[in-house]
Amino acid sequence: MSALDRRSGLVLDTHELGRRAGALKLVQTTVEAPADLGIEVIGVPKGSPIELDLRLESAVEGVLVTGTAQVELRGECVRCLSAVEDRLEVDLQELYVYPGSEAEEEEASRMVGDLLDLEPVLRDAVVLELPFQPLCRPDCAGLCPECGANLNDDPAHEHAGDNDPRWAALLKFEQGHQQTYDVASNPRNN
Ligand SMILES: [Zn+2]
Ligand SMILES: [Zn+2]
């Protein structure tokens, strides 16, 4: 396995812990987020703070890491494209086996010397929790399909020809179970 980058905040040194089973080390620290932590529509901005609250425990085969990571999220609402900001806390739990360990679990993470790399585990945990369809708010009205206006700012927005039944059906479909916008009751029609 290639050497780990000690400069990465997500590479933890377990040297102090020693290899006596049962030894415990608590790690509470804030590190910088790596690049590309997320999916296309939402993710953790590179360099943003990740708060780690971890417990490193020596076990027979390796070091068990448990705890939480709090990250900032930034993305885009899939309906209206406005910025979405949020925070996310994920649970982490991983056994990092010692380099010489006979544990042959292919799925297990391996230590490199005294170092362990939290990044792959954090990445899996964060990506699993991300909303695939982030919304600025649950009832976001989205954009006008005709001119792109944000319908959250202007719910009464309409164009001549909006009474086209095909478009009304589409609007209903997109808004799902939410309250549908009733063109007939729009006072601006008068
Ligand atoms: Zn939105
Ligand atoms: Zn429009």
PDB file of C-alpha atoms and ligand atoms in Angstrom:
ATOM      1  CA  MET A   1       0.000   0.000   0.000  1.00  0.00           C
ATOM      2  CA  SER A   2       1.254   3.460  -0.774  1.00  0.00           C
ATOM      3  CA  ALA A   3       2.400   5.795   1.971  1.00  0.00           C
ATOM      4  CA  LEU A   4      -0.201   8.019   3.561  1.00  0.00           C
ATOM      5  CA  ASP A   5       0.098  11.776   3.586  1.00  0.00           C
ATOM      6  CA  ARG A   6       0.697  12.820   7.172  1.00  0.00           C
ATOM      7  CA  ARG A   7      -0.271  16.374   6.303  1.00  0.00           C
ATOM      8  CA  SER A   8      -3.851  15.305   5.698  1.00  0.00           C
ATOM      9  CA  GLY A   9      -5.958  15.915   8.791  1.00  0.00           C
ATOM     10  CA  LEU A  10      -7.766  12.706   7.997  1.00  0.00           C
ATOM     11  CA  VAL A  11      -4.624  10.633   8.447  1.00  0.00           C
ATOM     12  CA  LEU A  12      -4.409   9.763  12.115  1.00  0.00           C
ATOM     13  CA  ASP A  13      -1.281   8.653  13.900  1.00  0.00           C
ATOM     14  CA  THR A  14      -1.919   5.879  16.399  1.00  0.00           C
ATOM     15  CA  HIS A  15       1.662   5.741  17.658  1.00  0.00           C
ATOM     16  CA  GLU A  16       0.742   7.035  21.118  1.00  0.00           C
ATOM     17  CA  LEU A  17      -1.906   4.411  21.424  1.00  0.00           C
ATOM     18  CA  GLY A  18       0.563   1.582  21.278  1.00  0.00           C
ATOM     19  CA  ARG A  19      -0.630  -1.880  20.482  1.00  0.00           C
ATOM     20  CA  ARG A  20      -1.748  -2.998  23.876  1.00  0.00           C
ATOM     21  CA  ALA A  21      -5.305  -4.240  23.409  1.00  0.00           C
ATOM     22  CA  GLY A  22      -7.743  -2.037  25.268  1.00  0.00           C
ATOM     23  CA  ALA A  23      -5.698   1.170  25.074  1.00  0.00           C
ATOM     24  CA  LEU A  24      -7.881   4.130  24.289  1.00  0.00           C
ATOM     25  CA  LYS A  25      -7.347   7.520  22.737  1.00  0.00           C
ATOM     26  CA  LEU A  26      -9.971  10.191  22.227  1.00  0.00           C
ATOM     27  CA  VAL A  27      -9.544  12.502  19.280  1.00  0.00           C
ATOM     28  CA  GLN A  28     -11.503  15.736  19.040  1.00  0.00           C
ATOM     29  CA  THR A  29     -10.257  17.885  16.250  1.00  0.00           C
ATOM     30  CA  THR A  30     -11.251  19.981  13.284  1.00  0.00           C
ATOM     31  CA  VAL A  31      -9.676  19.209   9.944  1.00  0.00           C
ATOM     32  CA  GLU A  32     -10.019  20.542   6.423  1.00  0.00           C
ATOM     33  CA  ALA A  33     -12.281  18.753   3.987  1.00  0.00           C
ATOM     34  CA  PRO A  34     -10.578  17.055   1.061  1.00  0.00           C
ATOM     35  CA  ALA A  35     -11.597  17.741  -2.536  1.00  0.00           C
ATOM     36  CA  ASP A  36     -14.508  15.982  -4.214  1.00  0.00           C
ATOM     37  CA  LEU A  37     -16.266  14.875  -1.061  1.00  0.00           C
ATOM     38  CA  GLY A  38     -19.808  14.553  -2.317  1.00  0.00           C
ATOM     39  CA  ILE A  39     -21.927  14.016  -5.363  1.00  0.00           C
ATOM     40  CA  GLU A  40     -22.647  16.275  -8.297  1.00  0.00           C
ATOM     41  CA  VAL A  41     -25.573  18.177  -6.785  1.00  0.00           C
ATOM     42  CA  ILE A  42     -24.365  18.503  -3.195  1.00  0.00           C
ATOM     43  CA  GLY A  43     -21.199  17.951  -1.219  1.00  0.00           C
ATOM     44  CA  VAL A  44     -18.710  19.129   1.358  1.00  0.00           C
ATOM     45  CA  PRO A  45     -16.786  22.198   0.128  1.00  0.00           C
ATOM     46  CA  LYS A  46     -13.059  21.598  -0.137  1.00  0.00           C
ATOM     47  CA  GLY A  47     -11.255  23.148   2.822  1.00  0.00           C
ATOM     48  CA  SER A  48     -14.404  23.534   4.937  1.00  0.00           C
ATOM     49  CA  PRO A  49     -14.102  22.403   8.558  1.00  0.00           C
ATOM     50  CA  ILE A  50     -14.857  18.805   9.455  1.00  0.00           C
ATOM     51  CA  GLU A  51     -15.344  18.285  13.173  1.00  0.00           C
ATOM     52  CA  LEU A  52     -14.168  14.885  14.276  1.00  0.00           C
ATOM     53  CA  ASP A  53     -15.136  13.352  17.571  1.00  0.00           C
ATOM     54  CA  LEU A  54     -13.510   9.938  17.635  1.00  0.00           C
ATOM     55  CA  ARG A  55     -12.544   7.137  19.905  1.00  0.00           C
ATOM     56  CA  LEU A  56      -9.540   5.055  18.891  1.00  0.00           C
ATOM     57  CA  GLU A  57      -9.321   1.760  20.654  1.00  0.00           C
ATOM     58  CA  SER A  58      -6.587  -0.835  20.381  1.00  0.00           C
ATOM     59  CA  ALA A  59      -7.939  -4.267  19.640  1.00  0.00           C
ATOM     60  CA  VAL A  60      -6.107  -7.523  19.026  1.00  0.00           C
ATOM     61  CA  GLU A  61      -6.119  -7.230  15.254  1.00  0.00           C
ATOM     62  CA  GLY A  62      -5.948  -3.492  14.899  1.00  0.00           C
ATOM     63  CA  VAL A  63      -7.408  -0.169  15.895  1.00  0.00           C
ATOM     64  CA  LEU A  64     -11.142   0.291  16.135  1.00  0.00           C
ATOM     65  CA  VAL A  65     -12.283   3.793  15.245  1.00  0.00           C
ATOM     66  CA  THR A  66     -15.760   4.891  16.267  1.00  0.00           C
ATOM     67  CA  GLY A  67     -17.314   8.323  16.499  1.00  0.00           C
ATOM     68  CA  THR A  68     -18.835  11.078  14.469  1.00  0.00           C
ATOM     69  CA  ALA A  69     -17.871  13.604  11.844  1.00  0.00           C
ATOM     70  CA  GLN A  70     -19.762  16.847  11.322  1.00  0.00           C
ATOM     71  CA  VAL A  71     -19.503  18.382   7.910  1.00  0.00           C
ATOM     72  CA  GLU A  72     -20.865  21.391   6.068  1.00  0.00           C
ATOM     73  CA  LEU A  73     -22.857  20.803   2.922  1.00  0.00           C
ATOM     74  CA  ARG A  74     -23.265  23.075  -0.022  1.00  0.00           C
ATOM     75  CA  GLY A  75     -25.290  22.301  -3.080  1.00  0.00           C
ATOM     76  CA  GLU A  76     -28.024  23.354  -5.378  1.00  0.00           C
ATOM     77  CA  CYS A  77     -31.764  22.853  -5.150  1.00  0.00           C
ATOM     78  CA  VAL A  78     -32.753  20.492  -7.957  1.00  0.00           C
ATOM     79  CA  ARG A  79     -35.982  22.404  -8.563  1.00  0.00           C
ATOM     80  CA  CYS A  80     -35.034  26.086  -8.407  1.00  0.00           C
ATOM     81  CA  LEU A  81     -31.200  25.915  -8.530  1.00  0.00           C
ATOM     82  CA  SER A  82     -30.787  28.193  -5.516  1.00  0.00           C
ATOM     83  CA  ALA A  83     -28.015  27.462  -3.033  1.00  0.00           C
ATOM     84  CA  VAL A  84     -28.636  24.826  -0.405  1.00  0.00           C
ATOM     85  CA  GLU A  85     -26.582  24.908   2.774  1.00  0.00           C
ATOM     86  CA  ASP A  86     -26.813  22.345   5.474  1.00  0.00           C
ATOM     87  CA  ARG A  87     -24.852  20.422   8.056  1.00  0.00           C
ATOM     88  CA  LEU A  88     -24.552  16.714   8.343  1.00  0.00           C
ATOM     89  CA  GLU A  89     -23.355  14.449  11.095  1.00  0.00           C
ATOM     90  CA  VAL A  90     -22.295  10.953  10.153  1.00  0.00           C
ATOM     91  CA  ASP A  91     -21.371   8.015  12.327  1.00  0.00           C
ATOM     92  CA  LEU A  92     -18.046   6.379  11.676  1.00  0.00           C
ATOM     93  CA  GLN A  93     -17.048   2.899  12.664  1.00  0.00           C
ATOM     94  CA  GLU A  94     -14.144   1.027  11.180  1.00  0.00           C
ATOM     95  CA  LEU A  95     -11.555  -1.496  12.241  1.00  0.00           C
ATOM     96  CA  TYR A  96      -8.130  -0.721  10.825  1.00  0.00           C
ATOM     97  CA  VAL A  97      -6.088  -3.895  10.964  1.00  0.00           C
ATOM     98  CA  TYR A  98      -2.373  -3.792  11.755  1.00  0.00           C
ATOM     99  CA  PRO A  99      -0.063  -4.173   8.766  1.00  0.00           C
ATOM    100  CA  GLY A 100       1.210  -7.568   9.913  1.00  0.00           C
ATOM    101  CA  SER A 101      -2.171  -8.796  11.023  1.00  0.00           C
ATOM    102  CA  GLU A 102      -3.331 -12.157   9.825  1.00  0.00           C
ATOM    103  CA  ALA A 103      -6.844 -10.838   9.472  1.00  0.00           C
ATOM    104  CA  GLU A 104      -7.646 -11.515   5.857  1.00  0.00           C
ATOM    105  CA  GLU A 105     -10.933  -9.750   5.591  1.00  0.00           C
ATOM    106  CA  GLU A 106     -10.730  -8.168   2.201  1.00  0.00           C
ATOM    107  CA  GLU A 107     -13.083  -5.433   3.217  1.00  0.00           C
ATOM    108  CA  ALA A 108     -11.043  -4.382   6.223  1.00  0.00           C
ATOM    109  CA  SER A 109      -9.121  -1.132   6.175  1.00  0.00           C
ATOM    110  CA  ARG A 110      -5.399  -1.523   6.758  1.00  0.00           C
ATOM    111  CA  MET A 111      -3.060   0.625   8.759  1.00  0.00           C
ATOM    112  CA  VAL A 112       0.116   1.846   7.157  1.00  0.00           C
ATOM    113  CA  GLY A 113       2.698   1.700   9.893  1.00  0.00           C
ATOM    114  CA  ASP A 114       1.080   3.595  12.759  1.00  0.00           C
ATOM    115  CA  LEU A 115      -1.079   5.612  10.413  1.00  0.00           C
ATOM    116  CA  LEU A 116      -4.662   5.130   9.432  1.00  0.00           C
ATOM    117  CA  ASP A 117      -6.585   6.962   6.760  1.00  0.00           C
ATOM    118  CA  LEU A 118     -10.086   8.088   7.683  1.00  0.00           C
ATOM    119  CA  GLU A 119     -10.812   9.562   4.285  1.00  0.00           C
ATOM    120  CA  PRO A 120     -12.282   6.508   2.477  1.00  0.00           C
ATOM    121  CA  VAL A 121     -14.482   5.687   5.465  1.00  0.00           C
ATOM    122  CA  LEU A 122     -15.625   9.294   5.818  1.00  0.00           C
ATOM    123  CA  ARG A 123     -16.285   9.497   2.094  1.00  0.00           C
ATOM    124  CA  ASP A 124     -18.502   6.398   2.139  1.00  0.00           C
ATOM    125  CA  ALA A 125     -20.389   7.587   5.205  1.00  0.00           C
ATOM    126  CA  VAL A 126     -21.009  11.093   3.840  1.00  0.00           C
ATOM    127  CA  VAL A 127     -22.004  10.050   0.329  1.00  0.00           C
ATOM    128  CA  LEU A 128     -24.457   7.523   1.741  1.00  0.00           C
ATOM    129  CA  GLU A 129     -26.227  10.262   3.696  1.00  0.00           C
ATOM    130  CA  LEU A 130     -26.415  12.885   0.983  1.00  0.00           C
ATOM    131  CA  PRO A 131     -29.793  13.702  -0.514  1.00  0.00           C
ATOM    132  CA  PHE A 132     -29.739  12.738  -4.191  1.00  0.00           C
ATOM    133  CA  GLN A 133     -32.311  15.435  -4.857  1.00  0.00           C
ATOM    134  CA  PRO A 134     -31.457  18.327  -2.550  1.00  0.00           C
ATOM    135  CA  LEU A 135     -34.222  20.889  -2.079  1.00  0.00           C
ATOM    136  CA  CYS A 136     -33.980  24.433  -0.712  1.00  0.00           C
ATOM    137  CA  ARG A 137     -37.169  23.623   1.185  1.00  0.00           C
ATOM    138  CA  PRO A 138     -39.513  20.645   1.009  1.00  0.00           C
ATOM    139  CA  ASP A 139     -42.203  22.534  -0.876  1.00  0.00           C
ATOM    140  CA  CYS A 140     -39.950  24.365  -3.321  1.00  0.00           C
ATOM    141  CA  ALA A 141     -42.081  25.478  -6.260  1.00  0.00           C
ATOM    142  CA  GLY A 142     -39.200  25.357  -8.726  1.00  0.00           C
ATOM    143  CA  LEU A 143     -38.669  27.483 -11.802  1.00  0.00           C
ATOM    144  CA  CYS A 144     -41.093  28.571 -14.460  1.00  0.00           C
ATOM    145  CA  PRO A 145     -40.454  26.153 -17.324  1.00  0.00           C
ATOM    146  CA  GLU A 146     -41.111  28.908 -19.794  1.00  0.00           C
ATOM    147  CA  CYS A 147     -38.908  31.781 -18.595  1.00  0.00           C
ATOM    148  CA  GLY A 148     -36.920  30.374 -15.675  1.00  0.00           C
ATOM    149  CA  ALA A 149     -38.367  32.736 -13.072  1.00  0.00           C
ATOM    150  CA  ASN A 150     -38.192  31.436  -9.501  1.00  0.00           C
ATOM    151  CA  LEU A 151     -41.770  30.523  -8.602  1.00  0.00           C
ATOM    152  CA  ASN A 152     -40.977  30.667  -4.880  1.00  0.00           C
ATOM    153  CA  ASP A 153     -40.491  34.415  -5.208  1.00  0.00           C
ATOM    154  CA  ASP A 154     -43.464  34.865  -7.456  1.00  0.00           C
ATOM    155  CA  PRO A 155     -46.096  32.175  -6.975  1.00  0.00           C
ATOM    156  CA  ALA A 156     -48.613  34.099  -9.043  1.00  0.00           C
ATOM    157  CA  HIS A 157     -46.297  34.147 -12.034  1.00  0.00           C
ATOM    158  CA  GLU A 158     -47.822  33.174 -15.348  1.00  0.00           C
ATOM    159  CA  HIS A 159     -47.656  33.661 -19.084  1.00  0.00           C
ATOM    160  CA  ALA A 160     -50.364  34.006 -21.686  1.00  0.00           C
ATOM    161  CA  GLY A 161     -51.215  30.470 -22.674  1.00  0.00           C
ATOM    162  CA  ASP A 162     -50.665  29.043 -19.222  1.00  0.00           C
ATOM    163  CA  ASN A 163     -54.075  27.547 -19.401  1.00  0.00           C
ATOM    164  CA  ASP A 164     -52.772  24.959 -21.793  1.00  0.00           C
ATOM    165  CA  PRO A 165     -53.978  21.769 -20.105  1.00  0.00           C
ATOM    166  CA  ARG A 166     -50.737  19.911 -20.898  1.00  0.00           C
ATOM    167  CA  TRP A 167     -48.746  22.459 -18.908  1.00  0.00           C
ATOM    168  CA  ALA A 168     -51.254  22.436 -16.076  1.00  0.00           C
ATOM    169  CA  ALA A 169     -50.872  18.672 -15.885  1.00  0.00           C
ATOM    170  CA  LEU A 170     -47.104  18.972 -15.828  1.00  0.00           C
ATOM    171  CA  LEU A 171     -47.242  21.556 -13.071  1.00  0.00           C
ATOM    172  CA  LYS A 172     -49.473  19.300 -11.041  1.00  0.00           C
ATOM    173  CA  PHE A 173     -47.128  16.414 -11.605  1.00  0.00           C
ATOM    174  CA  GLU A 174     -44.052  18.344 -10.550  1.00  0.00           C
ATOM    175  CA  GLN A 175     -45.644  19.648  -7.424  1.00  0.00           C
ATOM    176  CA  GLY A 176     -46.750  16.194  -6.413  1.00  0.00           C
ATOM    177  CA  HIS A 177     -48.911  16.243  -3.350  1.00  0.00           C
ATOM    178  CA  GLN A 178     -48.263  19.843  -2.580  1.00  0.00           C
ATOM    179  CA  GLN A 179     -50.867  22.457  -2.876  1.00  0.00           C
ATOM    180  CA  THR A 180     -51.307  23.197  -6.537  1.00  0.00           C
ATOM    181  CA  TYR A 181     -51.423  26.673  -7.816  1.00  0.00           C
ATOM    182  CA  ASP A 182     -54.862  27.624  -8.953  1.00  0.00           C
ATOM    183  CA  VAL A 183     -54.686  29.955 -11.924  1.00  0.00           C
ATOM    184  CA  ALA A 184     -58.337  30.893 -11.650  1.00  0.00           C
ATOM    185  CA  SER A 185     -57.942  32.279  -8.141  1.00  0.00           C
ATOM    186  CA  ASN A 186     -55.051  34.514  -9.041  1.00  0.00           C
ATOM    187  CA  PRO A 187     -56.104  38.105  -8.316  1.00  0.00           C
ATOM    188  CA  ARG A 188     -53.650  39.415 -10.891  1.00  0.00           C
ATOM    189  CA  ASN A 189     -55.827  37.974 -13.604  1.00  0.00           C
ATOM    190  CA  ASN A 190     -58.278  40.777 -13.044  1.00  0.00           C
TER     191      ASN A 190
HETATM  192 ZN    ZN B   1     -35.626  25.276  -4.518  1.00  0.00          ZN
HETATM  193 ZN    ZN B   2     -42.279  32.377 -16.611  1.00  0.00          ZN
END
